[in-house]
CSV table of C-alpha atoms in Angstrom, one decimal:
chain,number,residue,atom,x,y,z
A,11,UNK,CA,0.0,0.0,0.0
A,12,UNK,CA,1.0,3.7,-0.9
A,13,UNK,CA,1.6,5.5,2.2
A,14,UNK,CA,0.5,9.3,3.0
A,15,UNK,CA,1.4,11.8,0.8
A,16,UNK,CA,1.9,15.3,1.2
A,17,UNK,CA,2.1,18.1,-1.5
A,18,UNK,CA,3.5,20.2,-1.6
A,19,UNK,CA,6.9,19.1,0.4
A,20,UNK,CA,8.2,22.8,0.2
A,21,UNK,CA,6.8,26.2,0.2
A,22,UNK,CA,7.6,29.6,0.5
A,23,UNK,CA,5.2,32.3,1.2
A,24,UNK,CA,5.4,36.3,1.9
A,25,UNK,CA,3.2,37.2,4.8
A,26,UNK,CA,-0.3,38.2,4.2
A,27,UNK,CA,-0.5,35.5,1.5
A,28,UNK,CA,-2.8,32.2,1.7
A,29,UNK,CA,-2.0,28.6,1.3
A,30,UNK,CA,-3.6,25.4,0.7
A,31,UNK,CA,-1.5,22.2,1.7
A,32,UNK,CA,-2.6,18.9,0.0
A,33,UNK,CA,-2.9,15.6,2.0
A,34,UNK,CA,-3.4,12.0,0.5
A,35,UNK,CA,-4.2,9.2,3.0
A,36,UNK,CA,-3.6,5.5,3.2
A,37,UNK,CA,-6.2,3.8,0.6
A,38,UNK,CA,-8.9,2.9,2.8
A,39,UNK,CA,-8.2,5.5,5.6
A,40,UNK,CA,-11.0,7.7,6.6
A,41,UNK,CA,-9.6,9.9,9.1
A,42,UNK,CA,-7.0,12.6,8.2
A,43,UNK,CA,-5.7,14.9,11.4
A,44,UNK,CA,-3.3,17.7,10.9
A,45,UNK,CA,-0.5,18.5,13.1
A,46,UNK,CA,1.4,21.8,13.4
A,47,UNK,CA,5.5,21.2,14.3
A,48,UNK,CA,7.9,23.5,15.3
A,49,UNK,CA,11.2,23.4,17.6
A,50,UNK,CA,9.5,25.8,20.0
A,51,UNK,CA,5.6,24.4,20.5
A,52,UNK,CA,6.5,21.2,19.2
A,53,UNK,CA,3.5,18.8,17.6
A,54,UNK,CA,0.2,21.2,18.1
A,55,UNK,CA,-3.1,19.4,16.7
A,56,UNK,CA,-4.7,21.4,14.4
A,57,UNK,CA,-7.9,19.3,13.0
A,58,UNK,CA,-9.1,15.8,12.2
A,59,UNK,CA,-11.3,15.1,9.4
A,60,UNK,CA,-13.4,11.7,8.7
A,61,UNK,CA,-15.6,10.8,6.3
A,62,UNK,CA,-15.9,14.8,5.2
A,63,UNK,CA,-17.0,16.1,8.4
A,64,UNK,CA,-14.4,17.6,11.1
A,65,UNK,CA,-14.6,15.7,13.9
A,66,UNK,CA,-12.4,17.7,16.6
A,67,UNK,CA,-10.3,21.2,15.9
A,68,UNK,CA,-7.3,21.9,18.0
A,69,UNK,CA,-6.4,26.0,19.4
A,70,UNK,CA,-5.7,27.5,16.5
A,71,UNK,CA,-7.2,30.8,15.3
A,72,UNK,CA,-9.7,30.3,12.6
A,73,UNK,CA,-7.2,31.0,9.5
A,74,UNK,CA,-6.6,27.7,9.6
A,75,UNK,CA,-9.0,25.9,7.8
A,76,UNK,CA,-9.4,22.4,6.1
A,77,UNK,CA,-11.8,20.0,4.5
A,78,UNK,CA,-11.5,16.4,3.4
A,79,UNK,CA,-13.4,15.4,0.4
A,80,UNK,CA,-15.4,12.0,-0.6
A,81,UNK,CA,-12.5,10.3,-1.6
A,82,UNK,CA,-10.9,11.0,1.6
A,83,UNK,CA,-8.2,13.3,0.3
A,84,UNK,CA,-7.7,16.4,2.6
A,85,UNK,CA,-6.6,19.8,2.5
A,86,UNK,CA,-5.5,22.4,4.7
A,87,UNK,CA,-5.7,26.2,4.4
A,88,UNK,CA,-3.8,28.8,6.0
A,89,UNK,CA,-5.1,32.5,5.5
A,90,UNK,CA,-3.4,35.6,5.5
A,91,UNK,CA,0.2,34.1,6.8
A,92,UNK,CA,2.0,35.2,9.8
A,93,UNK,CA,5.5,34.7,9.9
A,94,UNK,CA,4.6,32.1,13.3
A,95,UNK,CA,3.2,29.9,10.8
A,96,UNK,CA,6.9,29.0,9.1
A,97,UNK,CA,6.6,25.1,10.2
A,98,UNK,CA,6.2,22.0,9.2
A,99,UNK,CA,2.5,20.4,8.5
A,100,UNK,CA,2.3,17.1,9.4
A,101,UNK,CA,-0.8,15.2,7.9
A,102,UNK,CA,-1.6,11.7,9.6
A,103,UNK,CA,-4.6,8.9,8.5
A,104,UNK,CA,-6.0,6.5,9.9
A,105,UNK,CA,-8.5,3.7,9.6
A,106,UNK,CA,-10.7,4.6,12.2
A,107,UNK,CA,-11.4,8.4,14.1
A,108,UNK,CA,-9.8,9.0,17.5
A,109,UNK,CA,-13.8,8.8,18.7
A,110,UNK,CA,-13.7,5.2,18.0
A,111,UNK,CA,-12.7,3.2,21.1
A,112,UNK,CA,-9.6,1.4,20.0
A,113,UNK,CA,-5.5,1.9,19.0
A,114,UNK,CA,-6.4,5.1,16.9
A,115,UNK,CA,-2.9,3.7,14.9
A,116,UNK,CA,-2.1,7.3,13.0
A,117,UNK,CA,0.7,7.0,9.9
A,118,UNK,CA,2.1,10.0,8.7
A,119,UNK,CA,3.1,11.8,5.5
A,120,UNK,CA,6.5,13.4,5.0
A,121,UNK,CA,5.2,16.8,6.4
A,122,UNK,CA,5.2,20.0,4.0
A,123,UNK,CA,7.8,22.6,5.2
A,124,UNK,CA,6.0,26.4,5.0
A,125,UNK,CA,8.4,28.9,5.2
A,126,UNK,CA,6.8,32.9,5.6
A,127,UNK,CA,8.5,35.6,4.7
B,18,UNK,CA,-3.8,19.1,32.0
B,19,UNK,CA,-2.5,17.3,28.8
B,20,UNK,CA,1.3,17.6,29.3
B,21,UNK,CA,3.5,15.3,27.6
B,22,UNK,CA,7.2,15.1,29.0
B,23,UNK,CA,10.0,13.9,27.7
B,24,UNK,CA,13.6,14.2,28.6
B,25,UNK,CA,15.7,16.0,25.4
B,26,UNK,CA,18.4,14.4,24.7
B,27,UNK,CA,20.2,11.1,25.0
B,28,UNK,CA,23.2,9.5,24.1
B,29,UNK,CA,24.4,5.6,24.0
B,30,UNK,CA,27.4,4.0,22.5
B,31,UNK,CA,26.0,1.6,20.0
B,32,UNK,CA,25.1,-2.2,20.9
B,33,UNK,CA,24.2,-0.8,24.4
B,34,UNK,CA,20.5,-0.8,25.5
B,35,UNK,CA,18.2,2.8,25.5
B,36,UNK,CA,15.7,4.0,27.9
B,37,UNK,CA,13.6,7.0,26.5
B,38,UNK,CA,11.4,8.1,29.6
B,39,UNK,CA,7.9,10.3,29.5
B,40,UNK,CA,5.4,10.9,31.9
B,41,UNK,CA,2.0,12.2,31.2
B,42,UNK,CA,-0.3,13.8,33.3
B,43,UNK,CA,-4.3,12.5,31.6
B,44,UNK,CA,-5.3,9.8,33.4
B,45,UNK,CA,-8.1,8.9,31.5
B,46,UNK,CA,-5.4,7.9,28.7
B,47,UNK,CA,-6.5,4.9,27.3
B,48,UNK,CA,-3.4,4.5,24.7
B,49,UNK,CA,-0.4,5.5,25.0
B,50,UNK,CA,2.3,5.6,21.8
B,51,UNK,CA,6.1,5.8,20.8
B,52,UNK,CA,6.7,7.7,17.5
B,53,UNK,CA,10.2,7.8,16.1
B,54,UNK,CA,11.4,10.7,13.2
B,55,UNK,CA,14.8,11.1,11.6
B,56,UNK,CA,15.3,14.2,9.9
B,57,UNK,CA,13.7,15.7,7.4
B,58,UNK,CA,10.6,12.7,7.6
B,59,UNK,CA,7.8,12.4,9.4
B,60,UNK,CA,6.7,10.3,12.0
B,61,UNK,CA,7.1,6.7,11.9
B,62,UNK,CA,4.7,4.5,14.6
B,63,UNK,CA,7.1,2.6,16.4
B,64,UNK,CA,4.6,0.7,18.9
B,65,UNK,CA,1.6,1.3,21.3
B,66,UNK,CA,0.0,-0.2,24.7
B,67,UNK,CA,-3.4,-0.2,25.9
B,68,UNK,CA,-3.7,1.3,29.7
B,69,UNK,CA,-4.8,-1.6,31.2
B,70,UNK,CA,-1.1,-3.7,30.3
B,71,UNK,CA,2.3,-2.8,32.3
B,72,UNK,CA,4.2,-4.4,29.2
B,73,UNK,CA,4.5,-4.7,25.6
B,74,UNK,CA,7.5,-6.5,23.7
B,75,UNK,CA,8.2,-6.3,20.1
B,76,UNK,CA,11.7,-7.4,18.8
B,77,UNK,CA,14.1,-4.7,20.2
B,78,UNK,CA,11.6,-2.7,21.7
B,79,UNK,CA,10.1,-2.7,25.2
B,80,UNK,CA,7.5,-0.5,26.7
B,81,UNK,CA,7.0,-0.7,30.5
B,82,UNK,CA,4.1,1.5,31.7
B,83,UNK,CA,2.9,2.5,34.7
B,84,UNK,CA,0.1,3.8,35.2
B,85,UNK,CA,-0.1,5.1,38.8
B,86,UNK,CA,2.8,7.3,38.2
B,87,UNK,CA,1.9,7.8,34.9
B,88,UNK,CA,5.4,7.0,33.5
B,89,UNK,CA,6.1,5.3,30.2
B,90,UNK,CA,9.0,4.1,29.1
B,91,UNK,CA,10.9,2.3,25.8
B,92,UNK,CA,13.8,0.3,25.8
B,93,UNK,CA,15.9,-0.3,22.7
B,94,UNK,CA,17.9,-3.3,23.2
B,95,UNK,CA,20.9,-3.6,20.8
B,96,UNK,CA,20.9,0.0,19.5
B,97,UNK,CA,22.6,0.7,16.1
B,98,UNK,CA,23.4,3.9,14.2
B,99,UNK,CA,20.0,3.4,12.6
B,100,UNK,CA,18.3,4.2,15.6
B,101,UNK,CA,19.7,7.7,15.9
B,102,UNK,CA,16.5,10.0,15.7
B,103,UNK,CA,13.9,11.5,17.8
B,104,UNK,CA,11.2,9.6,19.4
B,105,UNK,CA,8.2,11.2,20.5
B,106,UNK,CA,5.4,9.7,23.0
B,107,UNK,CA,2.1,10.2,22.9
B,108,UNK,CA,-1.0,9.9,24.6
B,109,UNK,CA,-4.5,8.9,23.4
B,110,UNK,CA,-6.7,11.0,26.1
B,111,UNK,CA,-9.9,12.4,27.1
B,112,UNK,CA,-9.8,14.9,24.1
B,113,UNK,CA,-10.5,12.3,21.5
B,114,UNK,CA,-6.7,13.0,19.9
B,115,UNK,CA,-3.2,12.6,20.5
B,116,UNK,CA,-1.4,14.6,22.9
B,117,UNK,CA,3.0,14.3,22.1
B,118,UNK,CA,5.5,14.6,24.0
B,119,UNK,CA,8.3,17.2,23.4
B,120,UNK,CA,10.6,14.6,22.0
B,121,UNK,CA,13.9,13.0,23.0
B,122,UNK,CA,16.5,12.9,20.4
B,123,UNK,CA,19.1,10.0,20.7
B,124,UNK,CA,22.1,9.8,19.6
B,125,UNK,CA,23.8,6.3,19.1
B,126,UNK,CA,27.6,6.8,18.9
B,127,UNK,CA,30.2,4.1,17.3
C-alpha cells in the first residue's frame, strides 16, 4: 500500500498571503488529522477530518482551515500568513477516528515545510 | 492538563541498550504511543500499549508502563546507528486526539 502523501513538500510564502496544503491518505483510511511542528511548540493538533465532516479542531485561530473530500483526500488552508506559521505540516490517516474506542494507529506523510517571509 | 514530558536528549554507545522516559499527566489515557522521526521525515509509529497492560514486547523494543505514576517508558535493546532520531510519546486522552510529548533525540555513537 501507498503510504500518505503530502504536497506540496516545500513552500515559501510572503506574509499576508494564503496557502492550501494537500494531504493523500492511506487507501482505505478515513480519518486525516493535521498537526502543526515547530522546535519551539512542538507537535500542536490542528484538526481531524473523517468521512468529510471535522470531527475535533485543535487551538488554533480560525485562518486555519481544512476539509476532506469524498474520496478522503484532505486539504489544509492557512489564510493571510503570519511569519509564526513558518513550520512543518504534518498530515496523519487512519483507519478509524480518534472517537472510535480502540488503537487510533495514526501514519504520517513526510510533512510539508512552510516557510513565511 | 494534557502535558506530555519527555527528557531531550540522549546519548548511548552503539550495541548498548536505551531508555527514553515520558510521563503524562491525563489519566483517563486509554493508549499511549512511541513515535520515532529522523530528519527531514515524518513520524514513523514505532509501537503502542493499551492502559490496562504494564508491558508490551516487540523485537528490540520494550514498553513498561505505569500507570499510577503515569510514567512510560521504551527500551531499545541492541541500539545501532539506525536508531539515531527523535522519538516522540504520545498519549490517546480524554480529548478524543493525541497529545505528544516534546521529543527526546538520541544519539547512538560508534
Amino acid at each position: 500500500k501507498a503510504g500518505v502523501t503530502q504536497t506540496p513538500r516545500y513552500l515559501i510564502k510572503t506574509r499576508g498571503q494564503q496557502v492550501t496544503l494537500s494531504c493523500s491518505p492511506i487507501s482505505g483510511h478515513r480519518s486525516v488529522s493535521w498537526y502543526q511542528q515547530t522546535p519551539g511548540q512542538g507537535l500542536q493538533f490542528l484538526f481531524e477530518y473523517f468521512s468529510e465532516t471535522q470531527r475535533n479542531k485543535g487551538n488554533f485561530p480560525g485562518r486555519f482551515s481544512g476539509r476532506q473530500f469524498s474520496n478522503s483526500r484532505s486539504e489544509m488552508n492557512v489564510s493571510t500568513l503570519e511569519l509564526g506559521d513558518s513550520a512543518l505540516y504534518l498530515c496523519a490517516s487512519s483507519p478509524l477516528s480518534a472517537y472510535n474506542q480502540g488503537a487510533y494507529e495514526q501514519y504520517f506523510g513526510p510533512g510539508t515545510r512552510l516557510t513565511v517571509t | 492538563g494534557e502535558d506530555v514530558e519527555q527528557s531531550l536528549f540522549l546519548s548511548v554507545r552503539e550495541g548498548d541498550s536505551s531508555v527514553i522516559n515520558c510521563t503524562y499527566t491525563d489519566s483517563s489515557s486509554t493508549y499511549l504511543y512511541w513515535y520515532k522521526q529522523e530528519p527531514g521525515a515524518g513520524l514513523q509509529l514505532l509501537t503502542y500499549i493499551f492502559s490496562n497492560m504494564d508491558m508490551k514486547q516487540d523485537q528490540r523494543l520494550t514498553v513498561l508502563l505505569n500507570k499510577k505514576d503515569k510514567h512510560l517508558s521504551l527500551r531499545i535493546a541492541d541500539t545501532q546507528t539506525g536508531d539515531s532520531a527523535i522519538y516522540f510519546c504520545a498519549e490517546k486522552g480524554g480529548g478524543n486526539k493525541l497529545t505528544f510529548g516534546t521529543g527526546t533525540q538520541l544519539k547512538v555513537e560508534l
